[in-house]
C-alpha angles and dihedrals in degrees: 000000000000130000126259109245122222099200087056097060099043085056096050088057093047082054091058089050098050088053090057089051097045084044084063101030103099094050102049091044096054085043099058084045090061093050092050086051100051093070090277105163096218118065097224096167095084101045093048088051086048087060096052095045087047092061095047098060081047093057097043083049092054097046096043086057088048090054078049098054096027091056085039088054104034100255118134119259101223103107089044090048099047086045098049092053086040080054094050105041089055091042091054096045136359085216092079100061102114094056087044092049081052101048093046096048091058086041096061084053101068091030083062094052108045095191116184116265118256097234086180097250097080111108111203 
């Protein structure tokens, strides 16, 4: 039987998380652009697009320790996997939010569930 692992779980909760902010992101983003256009003398929209990128490196770090520890321990990758892609689509553009929501969403769900990895010579 293989090991829970913490850092799973913790990423899995930073995932749900990240679904919540790239949920908002876009509102928050043009609104902050509407604001910039209307004569406003700090430019917020950058630094609330830099928020949201941030979290999402945090997020493709996380999950890319969590491939590391799952396939360590004997845990399946798939969560780790589907998080880190989720991560990425988001970090690279803000337009892909809705395929990385969805990504994440199916991610916490394996990270969640840490079953133990096939290897091909188990016999159930």
């Amino acid at each position: 039987m293989s090991k829970k692992l913490k850092i799973n779980t913790w990423t899995a909760i930073l995932n749900i998380v990240n679904c919540v902010l790239f949920t908002i992101s876009w509102f928050v983003i043009f609104g902050t652009a509407f604001t910039d256009a209307l004569g406003s003398t700090a430019n917020a929209t950058s630094g609330a697009a830099t928020f949201f990128y941030v979290m999402a490196w945090i997020g493709v770090v996380l999950n890319a320790i969590c491939i590391y520890q799952s396939h360590k321990y004997g845990i399946k990758m798939t969560g780790g996997i589907l998080g880190t892609i989720g991560s990425v689509c988001f970090g690279l553009t803000a337009v892909l939010a809705f395929p990385a929501i969805v990504l994440l969403i199916i991610s916490c769900v394996f990270l969640f569930q840490q079953h133990p990895a096939n290897n091909g010579n188990q016999n159930q």
